[in-house]
Coordinates of C-alpha atoms (C1' of nucleotides) in Angstrom, one line a residue:
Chain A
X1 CA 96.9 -47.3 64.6
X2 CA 98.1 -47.6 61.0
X3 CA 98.2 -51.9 60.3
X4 CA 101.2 -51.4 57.6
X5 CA 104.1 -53.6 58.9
X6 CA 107.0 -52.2 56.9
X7 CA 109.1 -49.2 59.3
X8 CA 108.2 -45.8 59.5
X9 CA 108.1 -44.0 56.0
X10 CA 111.3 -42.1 55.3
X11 CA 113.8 -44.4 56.3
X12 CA 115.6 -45.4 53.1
X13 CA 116.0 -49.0 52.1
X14 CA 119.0 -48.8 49.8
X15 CA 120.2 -46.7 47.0
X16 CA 120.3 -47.8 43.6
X17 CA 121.7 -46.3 39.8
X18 CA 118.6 -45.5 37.7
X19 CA 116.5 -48.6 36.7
X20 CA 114.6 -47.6 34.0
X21 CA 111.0 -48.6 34.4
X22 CA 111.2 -47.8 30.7
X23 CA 109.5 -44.6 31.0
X24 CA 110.3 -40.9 30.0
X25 CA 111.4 -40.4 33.9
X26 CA 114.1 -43.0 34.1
X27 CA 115.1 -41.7 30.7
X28 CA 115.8 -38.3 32.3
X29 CA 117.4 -39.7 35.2
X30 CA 119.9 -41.9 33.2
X31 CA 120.7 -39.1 30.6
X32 CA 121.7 -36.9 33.6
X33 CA 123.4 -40.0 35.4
X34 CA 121.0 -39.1 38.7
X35 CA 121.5 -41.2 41.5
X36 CA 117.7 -42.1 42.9
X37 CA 116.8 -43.7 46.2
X38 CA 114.0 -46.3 47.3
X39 CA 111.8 -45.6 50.0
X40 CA 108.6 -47.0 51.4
X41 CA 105.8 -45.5 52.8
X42 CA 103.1 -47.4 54.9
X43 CA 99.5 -47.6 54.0
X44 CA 97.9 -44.0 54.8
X45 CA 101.3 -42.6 55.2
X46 CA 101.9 -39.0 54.3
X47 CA 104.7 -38.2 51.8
X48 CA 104.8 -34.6 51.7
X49 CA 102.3 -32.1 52.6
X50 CA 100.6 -28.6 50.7
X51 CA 103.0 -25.8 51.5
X52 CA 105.8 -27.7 52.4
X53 CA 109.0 -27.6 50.4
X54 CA 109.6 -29.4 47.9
X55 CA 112.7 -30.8 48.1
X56 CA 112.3 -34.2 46.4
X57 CA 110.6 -35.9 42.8
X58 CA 109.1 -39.4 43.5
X59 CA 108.5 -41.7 41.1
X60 CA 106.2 -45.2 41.9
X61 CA 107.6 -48.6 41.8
X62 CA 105.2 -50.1 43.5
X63 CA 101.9 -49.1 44.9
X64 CA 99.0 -45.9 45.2
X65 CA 99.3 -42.5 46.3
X66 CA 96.8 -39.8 46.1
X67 CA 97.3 -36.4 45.8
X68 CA 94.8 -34.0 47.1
X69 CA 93.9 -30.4 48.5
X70 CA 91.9 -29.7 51.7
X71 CA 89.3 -26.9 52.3
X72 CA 89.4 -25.6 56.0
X73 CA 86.1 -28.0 56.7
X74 CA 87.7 -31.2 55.2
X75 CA 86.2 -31.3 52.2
X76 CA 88.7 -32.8 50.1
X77 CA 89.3 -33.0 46.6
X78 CA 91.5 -35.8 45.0
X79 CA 93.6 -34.3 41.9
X80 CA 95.1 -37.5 40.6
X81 CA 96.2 -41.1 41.8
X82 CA 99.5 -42.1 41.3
X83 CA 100.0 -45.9 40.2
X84 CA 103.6 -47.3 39.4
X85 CA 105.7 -45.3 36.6
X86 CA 103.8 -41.9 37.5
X87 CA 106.0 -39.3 38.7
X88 CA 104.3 -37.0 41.5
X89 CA 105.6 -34.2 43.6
X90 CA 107.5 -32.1 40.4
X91 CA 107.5 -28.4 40.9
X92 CA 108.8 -25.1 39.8
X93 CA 107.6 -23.3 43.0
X94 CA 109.0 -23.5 46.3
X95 CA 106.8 -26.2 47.9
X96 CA 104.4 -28.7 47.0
X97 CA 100.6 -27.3 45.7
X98 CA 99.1 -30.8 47.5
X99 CA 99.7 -33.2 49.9
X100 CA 100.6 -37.2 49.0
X101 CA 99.6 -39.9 50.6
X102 CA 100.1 -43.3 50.2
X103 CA 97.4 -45.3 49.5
X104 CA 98.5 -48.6 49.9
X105 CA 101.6 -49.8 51.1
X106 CA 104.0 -48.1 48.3
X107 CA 108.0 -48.1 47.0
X108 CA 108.7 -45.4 45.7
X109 CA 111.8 -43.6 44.0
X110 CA 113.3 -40.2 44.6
X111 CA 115.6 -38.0 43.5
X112 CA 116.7 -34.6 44.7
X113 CA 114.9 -32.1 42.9
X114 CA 117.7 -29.3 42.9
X115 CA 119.8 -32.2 41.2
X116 CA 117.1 -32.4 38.6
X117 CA 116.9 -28.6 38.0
X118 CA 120.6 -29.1 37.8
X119 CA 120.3 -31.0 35.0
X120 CA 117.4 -29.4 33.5
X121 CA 120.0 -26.0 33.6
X122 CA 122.9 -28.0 31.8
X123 CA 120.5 -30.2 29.2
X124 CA 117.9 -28.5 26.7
X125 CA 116.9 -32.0 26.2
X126 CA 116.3 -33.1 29.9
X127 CA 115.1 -29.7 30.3
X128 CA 112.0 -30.3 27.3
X129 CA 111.0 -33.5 29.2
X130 CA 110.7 -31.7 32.6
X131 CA 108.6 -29.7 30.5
X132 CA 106.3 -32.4 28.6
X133 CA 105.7 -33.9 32.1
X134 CA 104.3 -30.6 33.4
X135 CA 102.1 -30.1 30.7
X136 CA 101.1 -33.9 30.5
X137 CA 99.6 -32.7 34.0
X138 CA 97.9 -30.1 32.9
X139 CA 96.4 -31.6 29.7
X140 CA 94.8 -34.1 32.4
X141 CA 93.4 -31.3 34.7
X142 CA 91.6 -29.7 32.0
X143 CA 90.1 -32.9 31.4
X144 CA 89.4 -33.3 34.7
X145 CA 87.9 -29.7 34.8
X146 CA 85.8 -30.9 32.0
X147 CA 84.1 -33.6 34.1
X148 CA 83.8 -32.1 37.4
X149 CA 82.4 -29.3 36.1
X150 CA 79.9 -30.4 33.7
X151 CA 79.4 -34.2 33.7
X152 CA 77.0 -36.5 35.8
X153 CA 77.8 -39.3 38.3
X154 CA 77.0 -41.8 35.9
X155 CA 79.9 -40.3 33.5
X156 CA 81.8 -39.5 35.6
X157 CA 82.3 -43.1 37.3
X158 CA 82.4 -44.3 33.6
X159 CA 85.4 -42.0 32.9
X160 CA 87.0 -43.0 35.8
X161 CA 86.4 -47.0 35.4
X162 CA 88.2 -46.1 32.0
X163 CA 91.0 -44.7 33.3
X164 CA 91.8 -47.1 35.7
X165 CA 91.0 -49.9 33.2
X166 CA 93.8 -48.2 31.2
X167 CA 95.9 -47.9 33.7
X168 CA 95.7 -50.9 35.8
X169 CA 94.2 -53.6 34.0
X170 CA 96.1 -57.1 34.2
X171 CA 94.4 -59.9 32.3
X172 CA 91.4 -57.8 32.0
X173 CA 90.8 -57.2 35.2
X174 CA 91.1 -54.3 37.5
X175 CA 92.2 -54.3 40.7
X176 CA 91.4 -50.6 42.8
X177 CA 93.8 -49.4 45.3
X178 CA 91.3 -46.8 46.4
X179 CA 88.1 -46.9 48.7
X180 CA 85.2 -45.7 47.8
X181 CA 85.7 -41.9 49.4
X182 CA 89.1 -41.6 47.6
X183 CA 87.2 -42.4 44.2
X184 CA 84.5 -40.1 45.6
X185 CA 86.8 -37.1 46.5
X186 CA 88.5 -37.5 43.1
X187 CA 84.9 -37.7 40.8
X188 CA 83.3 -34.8 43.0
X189 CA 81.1 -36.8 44.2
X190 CA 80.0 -38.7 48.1
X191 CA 80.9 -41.8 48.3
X192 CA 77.3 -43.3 48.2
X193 CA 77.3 -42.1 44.7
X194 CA 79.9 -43.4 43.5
X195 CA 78.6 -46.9 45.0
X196 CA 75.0 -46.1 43.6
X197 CA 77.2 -45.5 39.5
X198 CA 79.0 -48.3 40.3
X199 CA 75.7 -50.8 41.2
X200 CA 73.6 -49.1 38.6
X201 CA 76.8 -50.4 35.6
X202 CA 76.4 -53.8 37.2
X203 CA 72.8 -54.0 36.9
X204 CA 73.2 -53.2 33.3
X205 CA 75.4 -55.8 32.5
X206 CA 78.2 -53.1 32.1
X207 CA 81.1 -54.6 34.4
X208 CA 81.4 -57.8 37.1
X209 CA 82.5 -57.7 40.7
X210 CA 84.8 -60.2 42.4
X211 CA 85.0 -58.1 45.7
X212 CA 84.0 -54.3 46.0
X213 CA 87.3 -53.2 44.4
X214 CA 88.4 -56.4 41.8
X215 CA 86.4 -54.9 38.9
X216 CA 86.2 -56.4 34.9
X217 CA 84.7 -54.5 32.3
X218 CA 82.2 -56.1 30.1
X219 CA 81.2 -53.1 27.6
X220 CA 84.0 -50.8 27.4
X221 CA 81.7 -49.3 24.5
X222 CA 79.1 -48.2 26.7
X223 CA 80.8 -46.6 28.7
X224 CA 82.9 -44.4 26.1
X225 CA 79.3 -43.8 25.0
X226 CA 78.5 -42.3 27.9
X227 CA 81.3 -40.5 28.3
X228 CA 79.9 -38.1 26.3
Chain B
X1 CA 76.0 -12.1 12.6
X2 CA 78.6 -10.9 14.5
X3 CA 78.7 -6.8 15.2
X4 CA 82.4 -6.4 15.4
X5 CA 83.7 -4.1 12.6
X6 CA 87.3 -5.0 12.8
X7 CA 87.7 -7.1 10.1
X8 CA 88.1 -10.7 9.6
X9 CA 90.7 -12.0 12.1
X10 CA 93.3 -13.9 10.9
X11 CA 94.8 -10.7 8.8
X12 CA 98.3 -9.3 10.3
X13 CA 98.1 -5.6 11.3
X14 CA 101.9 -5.4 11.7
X15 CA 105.1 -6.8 13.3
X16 CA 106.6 -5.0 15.6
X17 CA 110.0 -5.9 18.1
X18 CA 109.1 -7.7 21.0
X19 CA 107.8 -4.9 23.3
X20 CA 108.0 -6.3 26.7
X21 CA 104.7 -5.7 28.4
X22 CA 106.5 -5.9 31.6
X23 CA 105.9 -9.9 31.9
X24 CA 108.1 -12.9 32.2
X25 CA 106.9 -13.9 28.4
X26 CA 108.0 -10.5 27.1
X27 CA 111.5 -11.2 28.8
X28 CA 111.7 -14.6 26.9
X29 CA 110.6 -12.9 23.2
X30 CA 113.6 -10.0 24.2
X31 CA 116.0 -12.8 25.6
X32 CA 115.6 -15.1 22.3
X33 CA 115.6 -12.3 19.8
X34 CA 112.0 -13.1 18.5
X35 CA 109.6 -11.2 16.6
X36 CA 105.9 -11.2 17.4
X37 CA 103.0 -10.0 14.9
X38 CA 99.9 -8.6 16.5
X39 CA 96.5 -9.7 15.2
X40 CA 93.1 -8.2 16.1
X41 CA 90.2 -10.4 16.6
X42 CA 86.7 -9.5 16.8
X43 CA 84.0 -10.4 19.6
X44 CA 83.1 -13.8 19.6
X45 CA 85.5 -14.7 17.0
X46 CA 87.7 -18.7 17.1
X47 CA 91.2 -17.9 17.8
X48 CA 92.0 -22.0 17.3
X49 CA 89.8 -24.7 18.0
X50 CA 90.3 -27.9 20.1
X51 CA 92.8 -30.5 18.3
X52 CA 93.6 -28.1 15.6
X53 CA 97.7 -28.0 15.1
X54 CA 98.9 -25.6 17.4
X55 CA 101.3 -23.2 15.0
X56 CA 101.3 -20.2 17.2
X57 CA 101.9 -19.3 21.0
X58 CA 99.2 -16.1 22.3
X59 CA 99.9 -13.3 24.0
X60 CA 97.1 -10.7 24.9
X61 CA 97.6 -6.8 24.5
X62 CA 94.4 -6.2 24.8
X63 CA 90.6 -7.4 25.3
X64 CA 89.8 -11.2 26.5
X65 CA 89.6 -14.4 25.7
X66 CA 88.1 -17.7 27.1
X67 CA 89.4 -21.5 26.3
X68 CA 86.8 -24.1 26.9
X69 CA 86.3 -27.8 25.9
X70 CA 82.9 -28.8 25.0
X71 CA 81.1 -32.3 25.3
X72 CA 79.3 -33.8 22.3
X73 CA 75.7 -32.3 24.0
X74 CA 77.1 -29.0 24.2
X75 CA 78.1 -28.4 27.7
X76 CA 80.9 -26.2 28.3
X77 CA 83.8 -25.9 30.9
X78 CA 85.7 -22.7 30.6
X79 CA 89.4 -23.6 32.0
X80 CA 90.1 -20.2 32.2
X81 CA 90.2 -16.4 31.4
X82 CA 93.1 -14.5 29.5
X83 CA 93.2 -11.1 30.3
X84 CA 95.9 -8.4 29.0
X85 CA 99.0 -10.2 29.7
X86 CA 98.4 -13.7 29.8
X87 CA 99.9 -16.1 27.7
X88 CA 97.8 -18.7 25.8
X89 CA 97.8 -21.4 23.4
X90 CA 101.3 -22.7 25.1
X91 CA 101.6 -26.7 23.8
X92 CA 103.8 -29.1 23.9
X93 CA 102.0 -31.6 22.3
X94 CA 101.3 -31.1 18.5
X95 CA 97.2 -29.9 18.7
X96 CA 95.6 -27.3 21.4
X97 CA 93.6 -28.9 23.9
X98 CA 90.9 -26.7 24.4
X99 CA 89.3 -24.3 22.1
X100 CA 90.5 -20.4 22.4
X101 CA 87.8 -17.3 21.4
X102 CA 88.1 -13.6 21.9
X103 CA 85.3 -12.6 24.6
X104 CA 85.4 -8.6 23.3
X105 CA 87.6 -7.5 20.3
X106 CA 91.3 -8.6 21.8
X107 CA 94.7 -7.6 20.1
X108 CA 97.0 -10.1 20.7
X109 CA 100.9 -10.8 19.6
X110 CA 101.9 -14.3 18.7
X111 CA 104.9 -15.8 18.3
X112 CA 105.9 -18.8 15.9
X113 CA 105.6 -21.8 18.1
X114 CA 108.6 -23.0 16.3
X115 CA 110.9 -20.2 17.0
X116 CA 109.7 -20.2 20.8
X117 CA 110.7 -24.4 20.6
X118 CA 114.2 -23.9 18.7
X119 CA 114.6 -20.4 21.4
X120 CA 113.7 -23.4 24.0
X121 CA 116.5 -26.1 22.7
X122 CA 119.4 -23.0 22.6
X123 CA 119.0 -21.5 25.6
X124 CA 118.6 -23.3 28.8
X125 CA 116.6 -20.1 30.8
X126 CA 114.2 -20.1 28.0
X127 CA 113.2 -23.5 28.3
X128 CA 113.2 -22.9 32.4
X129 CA 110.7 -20.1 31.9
X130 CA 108.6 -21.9 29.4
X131 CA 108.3 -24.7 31.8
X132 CA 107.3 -22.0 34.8
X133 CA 104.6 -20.8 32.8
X134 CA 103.3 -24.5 32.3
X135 CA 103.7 -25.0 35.8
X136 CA 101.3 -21.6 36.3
X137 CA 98.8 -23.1 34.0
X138 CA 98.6 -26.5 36.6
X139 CA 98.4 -24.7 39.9
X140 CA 95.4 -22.5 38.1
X141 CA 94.3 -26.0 37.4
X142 CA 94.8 -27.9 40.6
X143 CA 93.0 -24.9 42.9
X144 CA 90.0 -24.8 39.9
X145 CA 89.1 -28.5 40.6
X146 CA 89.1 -28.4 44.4
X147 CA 86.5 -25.1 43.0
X148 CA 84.5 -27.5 40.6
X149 CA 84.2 -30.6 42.7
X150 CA 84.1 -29.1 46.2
X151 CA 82.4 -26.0 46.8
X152 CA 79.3 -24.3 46.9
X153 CA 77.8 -21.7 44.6
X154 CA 78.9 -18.8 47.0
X155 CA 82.0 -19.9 47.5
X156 CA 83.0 -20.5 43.8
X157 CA 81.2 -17.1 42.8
X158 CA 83.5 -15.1 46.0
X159 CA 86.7 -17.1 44.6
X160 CA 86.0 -15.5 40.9
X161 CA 85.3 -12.3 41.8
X162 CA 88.2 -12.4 43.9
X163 CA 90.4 -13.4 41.1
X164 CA 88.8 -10.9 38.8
X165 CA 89.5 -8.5 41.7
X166 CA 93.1 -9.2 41.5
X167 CA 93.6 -9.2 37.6
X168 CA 91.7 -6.6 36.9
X169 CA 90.7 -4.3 39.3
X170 CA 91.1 -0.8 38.3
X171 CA 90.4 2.4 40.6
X172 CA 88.9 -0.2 43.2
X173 CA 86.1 -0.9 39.9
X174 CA 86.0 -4.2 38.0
X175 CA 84.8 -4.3 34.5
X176 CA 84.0 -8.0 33.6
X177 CA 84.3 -8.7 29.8
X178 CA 82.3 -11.8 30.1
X179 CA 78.6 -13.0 30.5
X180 CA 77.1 -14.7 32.9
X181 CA 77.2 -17.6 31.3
X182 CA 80.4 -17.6 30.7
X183 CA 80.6 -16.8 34.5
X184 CA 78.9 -19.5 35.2
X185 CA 80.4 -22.2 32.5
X186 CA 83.4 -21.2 34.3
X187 CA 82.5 -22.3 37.9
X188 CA 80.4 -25.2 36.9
X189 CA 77.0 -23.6 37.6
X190 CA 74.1 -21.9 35.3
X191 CA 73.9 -18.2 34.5
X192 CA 71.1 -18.2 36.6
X193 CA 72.9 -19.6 40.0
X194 CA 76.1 -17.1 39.4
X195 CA 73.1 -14.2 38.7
X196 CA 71.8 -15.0 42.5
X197 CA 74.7 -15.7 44.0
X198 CA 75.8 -12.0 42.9
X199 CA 72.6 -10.4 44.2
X200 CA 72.6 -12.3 47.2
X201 CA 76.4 -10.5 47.8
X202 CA 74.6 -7.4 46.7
X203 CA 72.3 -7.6 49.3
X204 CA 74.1 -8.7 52.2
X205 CA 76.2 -5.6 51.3
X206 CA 79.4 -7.0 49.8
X207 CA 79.5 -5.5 46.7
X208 CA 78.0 -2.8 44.7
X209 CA 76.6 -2.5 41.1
X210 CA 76.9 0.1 38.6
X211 CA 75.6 -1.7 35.2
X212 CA 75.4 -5.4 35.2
X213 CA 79.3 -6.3 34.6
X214 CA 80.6 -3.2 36.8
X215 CA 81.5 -4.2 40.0
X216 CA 82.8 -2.8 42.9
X217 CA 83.4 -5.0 46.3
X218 CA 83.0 -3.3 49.5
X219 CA 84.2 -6.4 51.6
X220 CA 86.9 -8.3 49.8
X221 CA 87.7 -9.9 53.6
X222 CA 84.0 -11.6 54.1
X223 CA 85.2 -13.0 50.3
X224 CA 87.7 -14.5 51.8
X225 CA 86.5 -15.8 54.5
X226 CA 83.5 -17.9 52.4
X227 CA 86.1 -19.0 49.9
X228 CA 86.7 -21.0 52.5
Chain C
dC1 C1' 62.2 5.3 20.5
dG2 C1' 62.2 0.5 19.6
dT3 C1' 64.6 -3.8 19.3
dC4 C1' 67.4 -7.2 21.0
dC5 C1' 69.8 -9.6 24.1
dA6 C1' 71.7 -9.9 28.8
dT7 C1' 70.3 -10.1 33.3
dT8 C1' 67.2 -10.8 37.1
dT9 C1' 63.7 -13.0 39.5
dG10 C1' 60.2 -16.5 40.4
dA11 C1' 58.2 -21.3 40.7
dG12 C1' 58.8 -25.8 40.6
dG13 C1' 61.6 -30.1 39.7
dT14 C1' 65.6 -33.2 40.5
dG15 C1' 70.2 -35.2 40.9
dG16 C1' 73.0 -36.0 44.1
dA17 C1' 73.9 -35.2 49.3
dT18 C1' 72.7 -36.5 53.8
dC19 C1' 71.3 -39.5 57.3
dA20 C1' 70.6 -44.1 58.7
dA21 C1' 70.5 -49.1 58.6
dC22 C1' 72.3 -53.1 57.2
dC23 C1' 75.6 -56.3 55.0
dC24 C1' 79.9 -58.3 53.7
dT25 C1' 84.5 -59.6 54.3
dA26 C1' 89.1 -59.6 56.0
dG27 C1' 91.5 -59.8 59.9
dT28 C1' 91.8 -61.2 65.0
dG29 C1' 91.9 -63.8 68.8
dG30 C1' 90.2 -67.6 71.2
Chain D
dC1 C1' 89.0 -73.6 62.8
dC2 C1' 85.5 -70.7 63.8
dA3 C1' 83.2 -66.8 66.3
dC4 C1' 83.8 -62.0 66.7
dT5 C1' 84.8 -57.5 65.3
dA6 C1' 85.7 -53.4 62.7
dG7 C1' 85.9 -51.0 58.6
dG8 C1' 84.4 -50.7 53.9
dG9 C1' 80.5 -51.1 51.0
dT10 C1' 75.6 -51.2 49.8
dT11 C1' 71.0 -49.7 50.0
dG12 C1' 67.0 -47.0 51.5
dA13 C1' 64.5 -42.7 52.7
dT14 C1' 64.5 -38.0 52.8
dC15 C1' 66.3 -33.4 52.0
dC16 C1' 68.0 -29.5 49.6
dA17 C1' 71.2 -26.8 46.6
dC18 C1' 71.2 -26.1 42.3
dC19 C1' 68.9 -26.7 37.7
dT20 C1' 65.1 -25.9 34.6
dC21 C1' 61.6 -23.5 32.7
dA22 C1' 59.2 -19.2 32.4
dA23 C1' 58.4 -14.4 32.6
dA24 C1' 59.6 -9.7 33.7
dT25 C1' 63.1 -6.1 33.6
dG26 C1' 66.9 -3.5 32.0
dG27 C1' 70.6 -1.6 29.2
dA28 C1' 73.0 -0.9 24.9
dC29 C1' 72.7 0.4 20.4
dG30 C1' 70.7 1.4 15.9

DNA sequence: CGTCCATTTGAGGTGGATCAACCCTAGTGG
DNA sequence: CCACTAGGGTTGATCCACCTCAAATGGACG
């Protein structure tokens, strides 16, 4: 079914002391000497789902996952994609409020959460982090909010081209992890849309294709402009 | 301009010991020793605005208050309503995100943001419990954007009056402090969508009127159900 | 009692959804 | 190496849920 060639998800490939990916994450994990571990999910593999517990952090090394809750007809609504050095999966409750999925073949390292509240509970300092992380989170679904609550498909595909140029540009171009529905489930919007935006900013001169999902941006201006 | 007579806002009307209003941020202000001072703002009056430096931490005794973000045309998104109880105002970056006013006259207590931080790098629970109520903030988040980018009128209007239900439900009668377009700038529709989708409840039987923001439900479970 | 604003209701318009081909490209197997 | 295939992407035609504009109604307060 699934074409991903590389074992079945939660096996673990090796165990390894804290590389930092020179991030606040690896920052925490060395200051509390926390032992991580690699694993690699397959391409459309689940990682954990809503509801279940959450007994692990996971931080990217390599690769997409999308996180996302479900209405009880499938509609689906993205809430962020992870790309590497994000940390997903960090809670205060019990279990996880959305499911992961990988989006792309992905590597990704873990550490026990209960040894991270451990250290949270012994280190003001890891303990603020933790903290920051959270409300980095948040500060980015109130923007979200913002835009699938009040903006149009056009801005809305312009924020998004923005992020992801921030995020995931190499030598000025972009290179999407994501399908078309994935970007569509995350904007609010069907995918059809989302191809319509994306045509429509090609047509004005506003970005290039090389392939549906290599993307480079040719007015960055523009589209802050119409970000509102 | 505006009709409230309680004077000017920003004045202290006393300090007082932490009274715990029987909440988890009460327990923190008694656990860390700290002294809150209640203010009183009047209707439609700026608590803080959106990247102003965020000094204080907001706690309501009583009234409302809605935190929005606006775009440069003027449209709106309301992240949330604060309601006797609530916390507010929480940061831990050095400006609010979103822009806080009093719905109704509201008495709040705030805390030096300072004093809740140096509370926060002393004692380990503190910072735990700060975090939680970060964590709170996200969930409200998450569940709001599968709202604003996946479900109909109905279903957003059942999920707030639900929620309104639950926070502030008195004798089986809710008395909303806000407008409809509030209302609606909260659920990503126009006052007059939410104003239809409440007589179209009203008619079907599902709740009852008495005055425009007096509610009653008589079938929170059909609710339910199309909150899907 | 009158004024003002919130709310409701109506009529018509529209942005994005839906439904339906068609196209393109990467992967597959011959 | 190329034909075939399948899934992702694009584009077109139509629809409809919600928005916009407009007017009537209602309730709170001086």
């Amino acid at each position: 079914m699934l074409t991903h060639s590389v074992g079945t998800g939660k096996a673990p490939r090796n165990s390894t002391p804290p590389m930092d990916i020179g991030d606040k994450f690896g920052t925490i994990l060395g200051r509390a000497g926390l032992v991580t571990t690699e694993f690699l999910y397959g391409k459309e593999e689940e990682i954990y789902g809503e509801d279940e517990p959450a007994e692990f952090v996971y931080q990217i090394v390599r690769g997409a996952v999308r996180t996302y809750k479900l209405l009880s007809d499938g509609r689906r609504q993205i809430g962020a994609f992870h790309l590497p050095g994000d940390v997903f999966g960090l809670e205060t409750t019990p279990n996880h409020r959305l499911t992961a999925e990988a989006i792309v073949d992905t590597t990704v390292r873990l550490v026990k959460r209960s040894s991270l509240e451990h250290a949270a509970a012994t280190d003001v300092e890891v303990a603020h982090r933790l903290w920051s992380m959270t409300a980095g989170d948040l500060q980015r679904a109130e923007n979200h909010m913002l835009l699938l609550g009040r903006k149009t498909a056009l801005e809305r595909v312009a924020a998004f081209l923005l992020e992801m140029d921030h995020r995931l540009s190499v030598a000025a171009m972009m290179a999407l992890p994501m399908c078309r529905r994935d970007i569509g489930d995350y904007l609010g919007l069907t995918l059809e849309t989302v191809s319509r935006a994306l045509s429509e900013l090609h047509e004005r001169g506003i970005l290039d294709f090389s392939g549906a999902r290599q993307i480079v941006l040719r007015n960055r201006q523009s589209l802050h402009t119409m970000n509102a």
